[in-house]
CSV table of C-alpha atoms and ligand atoms in Angstrom, one decimal:
chain,number,residue,atom,x,y,z
A,1,MET,CA,5.4,53.9,-9.1
A,2,SER,CA,6.3,50.6,-10.7
A,3,GLN,CA,3.6,48.2,-11.8
A,4,PRO,CA,3.6,44.6,-10.8
A,5,SER,CA,5.6,42.6,-13.3
A,6,PRO,CA,3.3,40.4,-15.3
A,7,THR,CA,5.8,37.5,-14.9
A,8,ARG,CA,5.8,37.7,-11.1
A,9,SER,CA,4.6,34.5,-9.3
A,10,ALA,CA,1.0,34.7,-7.9
A,11,HIS,CA,2.4,34.3,-4.4
A,12,GLN,CA,5.3,36.8,-4.5
A,13,ALA,CA,4.9,39.6,-2.1
A,14,PRO,CA,4.1,43.0,-3.7
A,15,SER,CA,6.4,45.9,-2.7
A,16,PRO,CA,4.8,47.7,0.3
A,17,ASP,CA,4.1,50.9,-1.6
A,18,ALA,CA,3.0,49.3,-4.8
A,19,ALA,CA,-0.4,50.4,-6.3
A,20,PRO,CA,-3.2,47.8,-6.0
A,21,PRO,CA,-2.6,45.3,-8.8
A,22,GLU,CA,-4.6,45.9,-11.9
A,23,VAL,CA,-4.1,42.4,-13.2
A,24,GLU,CA,-6.1,39.4,-12.1
A,25,PRO,CA,-4.6,36.1,-11.0
A,26,PRO,CA,-2.7,34.2,-12.2
A,27,PHE,CA,-0.5,37.3,-13.0
A,28,GLY,CA,-1.3,39.4,-9.9
A,29,PRO,CA,-1.3,38.4,-6.3
A,30,ASP,CA,-3.9,35.8,-5.4
A,31,LEU,CA,-6.0,37.7,-2.8
A,32,SER,CA,-7.8,34.5,-1.8
A,33,ILE,CA,-4.7,33.4,0.2
A,34,GLY,CA,-5.5,33.7,3.9
A,35,ALA,CA,-9.1,32.9,3.4
A,36,GLY,CA,-8.7,29.3,4.7
A,37,THR,CA,-6.2,28.2,2.2
A,38,THR,CA,-2.5,27.6,2.7
A,39,THR,CA,0.4,29.1,0.8
A,40,PRO,CA,3.3,27.4,-1.0
A,41,TYR,CA,5.5,29.2,1.6
A,42,GLU,CA,3.6,27.5,4.4
A,43,ASP,CA,3.6,24.1,2.6
A,44,TYR,CA,7.4,24.3,2.5
A,45,VAL,CA,8.4,26.1,5.7
A,46,ARG,CA,5.6,24.8,8.0
A,47,ALA,CA,5.8,28.0,9.9
A,48,SER,CA,2.4,27.4,11.5
A,49,VAL,CA,3.9,24.2,13.1
A,50,LEU,CA,7.1,26.0,14.2
A,51,THR,CA,5.3,28.9,15.7
A,52,HIS,CA,2.9,26.8,17.7
A,53,LEU,CA,5.6,24.9,19.6
A,54,GLN,CA,6.1,27.5,22.3
A,55,GLN,CA,4.1,26.1,25.2
A,56,LEU,CA,5.3,28.1,28.1
A,57,GLN,CA,5.4,26.5,31.6
A,58,SER,CA,5.4,29.7,33.6
A,59,ASP,CA,3.9,33.2,33.6
A,60,ASP,CA,7.3,34.8,33.4
A,61,PRO,CA,7.8,37.0,30.3
A,62,GLY,CA,11.5,36.0,30.1
A,63,GLU,CA,10.7,32.3,29.6
A,64,MET,CA,9.8,32.8,25.9
A,65,VAL,CA,13.3,33.6,24.8
A,66,PHE,CA,14.8,30.8,26.9
A,67,LEU,CA,12.5,28.2,25.2
A,68,VAL,CA,12.9,29.7,21.7
A,69,THR,CA,16.7,29.9,22.0
A,70,THR,CA,16.7,26.2,23.0
A,71,GLN,CA,14.5,25.3,20.1
A,72,VAL,CA,16.6,27.4,17.6
A,73,MET,CA,19.7,25.6,18.9
A,74,GLU,CA,18.0,22.2,18.4
A,75,LEU,CA,17.4,23.1,14.8
A,76,TRP,CA,21.0,24.1,14.3
A,77,PHE,CA,22.2,20.8,15.9
A,78,THR,CA,20.0,19.1,13.4
A,79,VAL,CA,21.5,20.9,10.5
A,80,ILE,CA,25.1,20.4,11.7
A,81,VAL,CA,24.5,16.6,12.3
A,82,HIS,CA,23.2,16.5,8.7
A,83,GLU,CA,26.4,18.2,7.4
A,84,TRP,CA,28.8,16.0,9.4
A,85,GLN,CA,26.9,12.9,8.4
A,86,THR,CA,27.2,14.0,4.8
A,87,ALA,CA,30.9,14.7,5.3
A,88,ALA,CA,31.5,11.3,7.0
A,89,ASP,CA,29.7,9.4,4.2
A,90,ALA,CA,31.6,11.4,1.5
A,91,LEU,CA,35.0,10.7,3.1
A,92,ARG,CA,34.1,7.0,3.2
A,93,ARG,CA,33.7,7.3,-0.6
A,94,ASP,CA,36.9,9.3,-1.0
A,95,ASP,CA,34.8,12.2,-2.2
A,96,LEU,CA,36.8,15.1,-0.6
A,97,PRO,CA,35.0,18.0,-2.4
A,98,VAL,CA,31.6,17.0,-1.1
A,99,ALA,CA,33.0,16.4,2.4
A,100,THR,CA,34.8,19.8,2.6
A,101,ASP,CA,31.8,21.6,1.2
A,102,ALA,CA,29.6,20.1,4.0
A,103,LEU,CA,32.3,20.8,6.7
A,104,ARG,CA,32.7,24.4,5.5
A,105,ARG,CA,28.9,25.0,5.6
A,106,SER,CA,28.9,23.5,9.1
A,107,THR,CA,31.5,26.1,10.3
A,108,TRP,CA,29.1,28.9,9.2
A,109,GLU,CA,26.2,27.1,10.9
A,110,LEU,CA,28.2,26.7,14.1
A,111,GLU,CA,28.9,30.5,14.0
A,112,ALA,CA,25.1,31.1,13.7
A,113,LEU,CA,24.5,28.6,16.5
A,114,ASN,CA,27.0,30.3,18.8
A,115,ALA,CA,25.6,33.7,18.0
A,116,ALA,CA,22.2,32.4,19.3
A,117,TRP,CA,23.7,32.6,22.9
A,118,LYS,CA,23.3,36.4,22.8
A,119,PRO,CA,19.9,36.6,24.4
A,120,LEU,CA,20.7,34.2,27.3
A,121,ALA,CA,24.4,35.2,27.9
A,122,ARG,CA,23.6,37.7,30.6
A,123,LEU,CA,20.7,35.9,32.4
A,124,THR,CA,20.8,36.7,36.1
A,125,PRO,CA,20.0,34.1,38.8
A,126,ALA,CA,16.9,36.1,39.7
A,127,GLN,CA,15.7,36.1,36.1
A,128,PHE,CA,16.4,32.4,35.6
A,129,ASN,CA,14.8,31.5,38.9
A,130,ALA,CA,11.5,33.1,37.7
A,131,TYR,CA,10.9,30.0,35.5
A,132,ARG,CA,13.6,27.5,36.4
A,133,GLY,CA,11.3,25.6,38.7
A,134,ALA,CA,8.8,25.1,35.8
A,135,LEU,CA,11.5,23.2,33.8
A,136,GLY,CA,11.3,20.3,36.3
A,137,GLU,CA,14.1,17.8,35.6
A,138,GLY,CA,14.3,18.9,32.0
A,139,SER,CA,17.9,19.5,30.8
A,140,GLY,CA,19.8,20.0,27.6
A,141,PHE,CA,21.7,16.9,28.8
A,142,GLN,CA,18.7,15.0,27.5
A,143,SER,CA,19.0,16.4,24.0
A,144,ALA,CA,19.2,13.4,21.6
A,145,MET,CA,20.4,15.6,18.7
A,146,TYR,CA,23.2,17.2,20.7
A,147,ARG,CA,24.3,13.6,21.7
A,148,ARG,CA,24.4,12.6,18.0
A,149,LEU,CA,26.6,15.7,17.4
A,150,GLU,CA,29.0,14.7,20.1
A,151,PHE,CA,29.1,11.1,18.9
A,152,LEU,CA,30.0,12.3,15.4
A,153,LEU,CA,33.0,14.1,17.0
A,154,GLY,CA,34.1,10.9,18.6
A,155,GLU,CA,32.8,11.7,22.1
A,156,LYS,CA,31.1,8.3,22.3
A,157,SER,CA,29.5,6.9,25.5
A,158,ALA,CA,27.0,4.1,25.9
A,159,SER,CA,25.8,5.5,29.2
A,160,MET,CA,24.6,8.7,27.4
A,161,LEU,CA,21.8,6.5,25.9
A,162,VAL,CA,20.2,6.0,29.3
A,163,PRO,CA,18.1,9.2,29.4
A,164,HIS,CA,16.6,8.1,26.1
A,165,ARG,CA,15.3,4.7,27.2
A,166,GLY,CA,11.7,6.1,27.2
A,167,SER,CA,11.8,7.0,23.5
A,168,ALA,CA,12.3,3.9,21.2
A,169,GLU,CA,13.0,6.2,18.2
A,170,ASP,CA,15.6,8.4,19.8
A,171,HIS,CA,17.2,5.4,21.5
A,172,ALA,CA,17.5,3.4,18.2
A,173,ALA,CA,19.0,6.4,16.4
A,174,LEU,CA,21.5,6.9,19.1
A,175,GLU,CA,22.4,3.2,19.4
A,176,LYS,CA,23.0,3.2,15.6
A,177,ALA,CA,25.1,6.3,15.8
A,178,LEU,CA,27.1,4.9,18.7
A,179,HIS,CA,28.2,1.9,16.6
A,180,GLU,CA,29.0,3.9,13.5
A,181,PRO,CA,32.5,5.3,12.8
A,182,SER,CA,32.6,9.0,13.8
A,183,LEU,CA,33.5,11.8,11.4
A,184,TYR,CA,37.0,11.7,12.9
A,185,ASP,CA,37.3,7.9,12.4
A,186,GLU,CA,36.5,8.5,8.7
A,187,VAL,CA,39.1,11.2,8.5
A,188,LEU,CA,41.8,8.9,9.9
A,189,ARG,CA,40.8,6.1,7.6
A,190,LEU,CA,41.1,8.5,4.6
A,191,LEU,CA,44.6,9.5,5.9
A,192,ALA,CA,45.6,5.8,6.0
A,193,ARG,CA,44.3,5.2,2.4
A,194,ARG,CA,46.3,8.2,1.3
A,195,GLY,CA,49.5,6.5,2.6
A,196,HIS,CA,49.8,8.0,6.0
A,197,PRO,CA,51.0,5.6,8.8
A,198,VAL,CA,47.8,5.7,11.0
A,199,PRO,CA,48.3,2.7,13.4
A,200,GLU,CA,46.2,-0.4,12.7
A,201,ALA,CA,45.0,-0.3,16.3
A,202,VAL,CA,43.4,3.1,15.6
A,203,LEU,CA,41.9,2.0,12.4
A,204,ARG,CA,40.4,-1.1,14.0
A,205,ARG,CA,39.4,0.5,17.3
A,206,ASP,CA,36.0,-0.1,18.8
A,207,VAL,CA,34.1,2.9,17.4
A,208,ALA,CA,31.5,2.7,20.1
A,209,GLU,CA,34.2,3.8,22.6
A,210,ARG,CA,35.3,7.4,23.1
A,211,TYR,CA,38.2,8.3,20.8
A,212,GLU,CA,41.5,8.6,22.7
A,213,PRO,CA,44.4,10.6,21.3
A,214,ASP,CA,47.3,8.6,19.8
A,215,PRO,CA,50.9,9.8,19.5
A,216,ALA,CA,51.3,8.2,16.0
A,217,VAL,CA,48.2,10.1,14.8
A,218,GLU,CA,49.7,13.3,16.2
A,219,GLU,CA,52.8,12.6,14.1
A,220,VAL,CA,50.7,12.0,11.0
A,221,TRP,CA,49.0,15.4,11.4
A,222,ALA,CA,52.4,17.1,12.1
A,223,ALA,CA,53.6,15.7,8.8
A,224,VAL,CA,50.4,16.8,7.0
A,225,PHE,CA,50.7,20.3,8.4
A,226,ALA,CA,54.4,20.6,7.6
A,227,GLY,CA,53.0,20.7,4.0
A,228,SER,CA,55.6,18.3,2.6
A,229,GLN,CA,53.0,15.7,1.6
A,230,ASP,CA,49.4,16.5,0.7
A,231,SER,CA,48.1,20.1,0.9
A,232,GLU,CA,44.5,18.9,0.2
A,233,LEU,CA,44.8,17.0,3.5
A,234,ALA,CA,46.3,20.0,5.3
A,235,ARG,CA,43.3,22.1,4.2
A,236,LEU,CA,41.0,19.4,5.5
A,237,GLY,CA,43.0,19.4,8.8
A,238,GLU,CA,42.5,23.2,9.2
A,239,LEU,CA,38.8,23.0,8.4
A,240,LEU,CA,38.4,20.3,11.1
A,241,THR,CA,40.3,22.6,13.4
A,242,ASP,CA,37.8,25.4,12.7
A,243,VAL,CA,35.0,22.9,13.5
A,244,ALA,CA,36.7,21.9,16.8
A,245,GLU,CA,37.3,25.5,17.8
A,246,LEU,CA,33.6,26.5,17.2
A,247,VAL,CA,32.4,23.5,19.2
A,248,TRP,CA,34.7,24.4,22.0
A,249,ARG,CA,33.3,28.0,21.8
A,250,TRP,CA,29.7,26.6,22.1
A,251,ARG,CA,30.6,24.6,25.2
A,252,ASN,CA,32.4,27.6,26.8
A,253,ASP,CA,29.6,30.0,26.0
A,254,HIS,CA,27.2,27.5,27.6
A,255,LEU,CA,29.4,27.2,30.6
A,256,VAL,CA,29.8,30.9,31.2
A,257,ALA,CA,26.0,31.5,30.6
A,258,THR,CA,25.3,28.8,33.2
A,259,ARG,CA,27.8,30.2,35.7
A,260,ARG,CA,26.1,33.6,35.4
A,261,ALA,CA,22.6,32.2,35.6
A,262,MET,CA,22.9,29.7,38.5
A,263,GLY,CA,26.4,29.8,40.0
A,264,ALA,CA,27.4,26.4,41.5
A,265,LYS,CA,23.9,25.1,42.0
A,266,MET,CA,23.0,21.5,40.9
A,267,GLY,CA,21.7,21.2,37.3
A,268,THR,CA,18.0,20.4,36.6
A,269,GLY,CA,19.4,17.2,34.9
A,270,GLY,CA,20.9,16.2,38.3
A,271,SER,CA,24.5,16.9,37.5
A,272,ALA,CA,26.9,18.9,39.6
A,273,GLY,CA,26.1,21.8,37.2
A,274,VAL,CA,28.9,24.1,36.4
A,275,ALA,CA,31.6,21.7,37.7
A,276,TRP,CA,30.3,19.0,35.4
A,277,LEU,CA,30.1,21.4,32.4
A,278,GLU,CA,33.7,22.6,33.1
A,279,LYS,CA,34.9,19.0,32.8
A,280,ARG,CA,33.0,18.6,29.5
A,281,ALA,CA,34.4,21.9,28.1
A,282,ARG,CA,38.0,20.8,28.9
A,283,LYS,CA,37.7,18.0,26.4
A,284,ASN,CA,39.6,18.7,23.2
A,285,VAL,CA,37.7,18.1,19.9
A,286,PHE,CA,40.0,16.2,17.4
A,287,PRO,CA,42.8,16.3,20.0
A,288,GLU,CA,45.8,15.5,17.7
A,289,LEU,CA,44.9,18.5,15.4
A,290,TRP,CA,45.9,20.7,18.3
A,291,THR,CA,48.8,18.9,19.8
A,292,ALA,CA,50.5,18.3,16.4
A,293,ARG,CA,51.0,22.0,16.1
A,294,SER,CA,53.8,21.9,18.6
A,295,HIS,CA,55.8,19.6,16.3
A,296,VAL,CA,55.4,21.5,12.9
B,1,LIG,C1,21.5,29.9,30.5
B,1,LIG,C2,20.7,29.0,30.5
B,1,LIG,C3,21.2,27.5,30.7
B,1,LIG,C4,21.6,27.0,31.9
B,1,LIG,C5,21.7,27.6,33.2
B,1,LIG,C6,22.0,25.6,31.6
B,1,LIG,C7,22.5,24.7,32.5
B,1,LIG,C8,22.9,23.4,32.2
B,1,LIG,C9,23.5,22.5,33.1
B,1,LIG,C10,23.7,22.8,34.6
B,1,LIG,C11,23.8,21.4,32.5
B,1,LIG,C12,24.4,20.1,33.1
B,1,LIG,C13,23.4,19.0,33.1
B,1,LIG,C14,22.3,19.2,34.1
B,1,LIG,O1,22.5,18.8,35.3
B,1,LIG,O2,21.3,19.8,33.8
B,1,LIG,C15,23.5,21.6,31.1
B,1,LIG,C16,23.7,20.7,30.1
B,1,LIG,C17,23.4,20.9,28.8
B,1,LIG,N1,22.7,22.0,28.2
B,1,LIG,FE1,22.3,23.7,29.2
B,1,LIG,N2,21.8,25.4,30.2
B,1,LIG,C18,21.3,26.6,29.7
B,1,LIG,C19,21.0,26.8,28.3
B,1,LIG,C20,21.0,25.8,27.4
B,1,LIG,C21,20.6,26.0,26.0
B,1,LIG,C22,19.9,27.2,25.5
B,1,LIG,C23,20.8,24.8,25.4
B,1,LIG,C24,20.5,24.6,24.0
B,1,LIG,C25,20.0,23.4,23.5
B,1,LIG,C26,21.5,23.9,26.3
B,1,LIG,C27,21.9,22.6,26.0
B,1,LIG,C28,22.6,21.8,26.9
B,1,LIG,C29,23.2,20.6,26.5
B,1,LIG,C30,23.2,20.0,25.1
B,1,LIG,C31,23.7,20.0,27.7
B,1,LIG,C32,24.5,18.7,27.8
B,1,LIG,C33,26.0,19.0,27.5
B,1,LIG,C34,26.9,17.8,27.4
B,1,LIG,O3,26.4,16.7,27.3
B,1,LIG,O4,28.1,18.0,27.5
B,1,LIG,N3,21.6,24.6,27.5
B,1,LIG,N4,22.9,22.8,30.9
């Protein structure tokens, strides 16, 4: 049986079948941990905060996974917003390597986010009803982080700030994000700086408005994808298409889970429920990246 390595950190876990350590701290495990002290792991991860955020509103045993899945998705939204903000800032500085690294990481994170639907994907109306009433008027529609994510995609709307009037901090962050260029705006500005004929009207558009597809931008992407000009930009276009597809998958997985769990009932947020989500899911992310493909 192997002995604990004398160089091992005092807080590294011993293997489960290891003999009791014969060395004293600082070389062996510090057995005082747990006796009222914290650990470097806890200082960094704040697991005790995270695992005390599950205040259930009903007695139903199925509510726990609903709440935790929602919390896990909020954390992924936070990571993805961070990546896209990093990418947008890097594109503004013409730093394509940093931007593509962040976008690529975001595709893996989006895959993890989408995989998190698994425990809720087959929720039945009877199971959902067991705790739905306890949610009151709470709805993902009121998620400030999801709204920032949509704003970064170019899906801007001042009216989406209304649910956040009660929180000065969330409202201010969303107001700022509303008036900042989206990730896609930064991509189009980069294309223009690289000599592509992106129309002035697109470059000078009011960034607080929803991005509307433009035929001249479609032509630019068709030329980029045809590979005759700048393959670095073609790779960026494909990476953004990956992002768009994965966002579309999240919206659709949400739509199907909702349809299974509550049919055509009204949403807790007061919307028409599935009918409203269907409309949202039909929106194309980065529209010209899709339509340009017909012309390559
Ligand atoms: C299967 C369980 C779920 C059902 C039945 C459901 C239902 C709904 C409904 C009906 C809406 C429309 C707004 C409303 O009237 O409430 C909505 C919006 C939304 N939900 Fe869910 N939801 C579920 C799970 C989740 C989870 C786990 C999240 C993760 C955070 C989430 C995030 C959102 C977001 C972000 C919106 C707004 C979408 C947009 O603005 O386009 N939902 N949900």
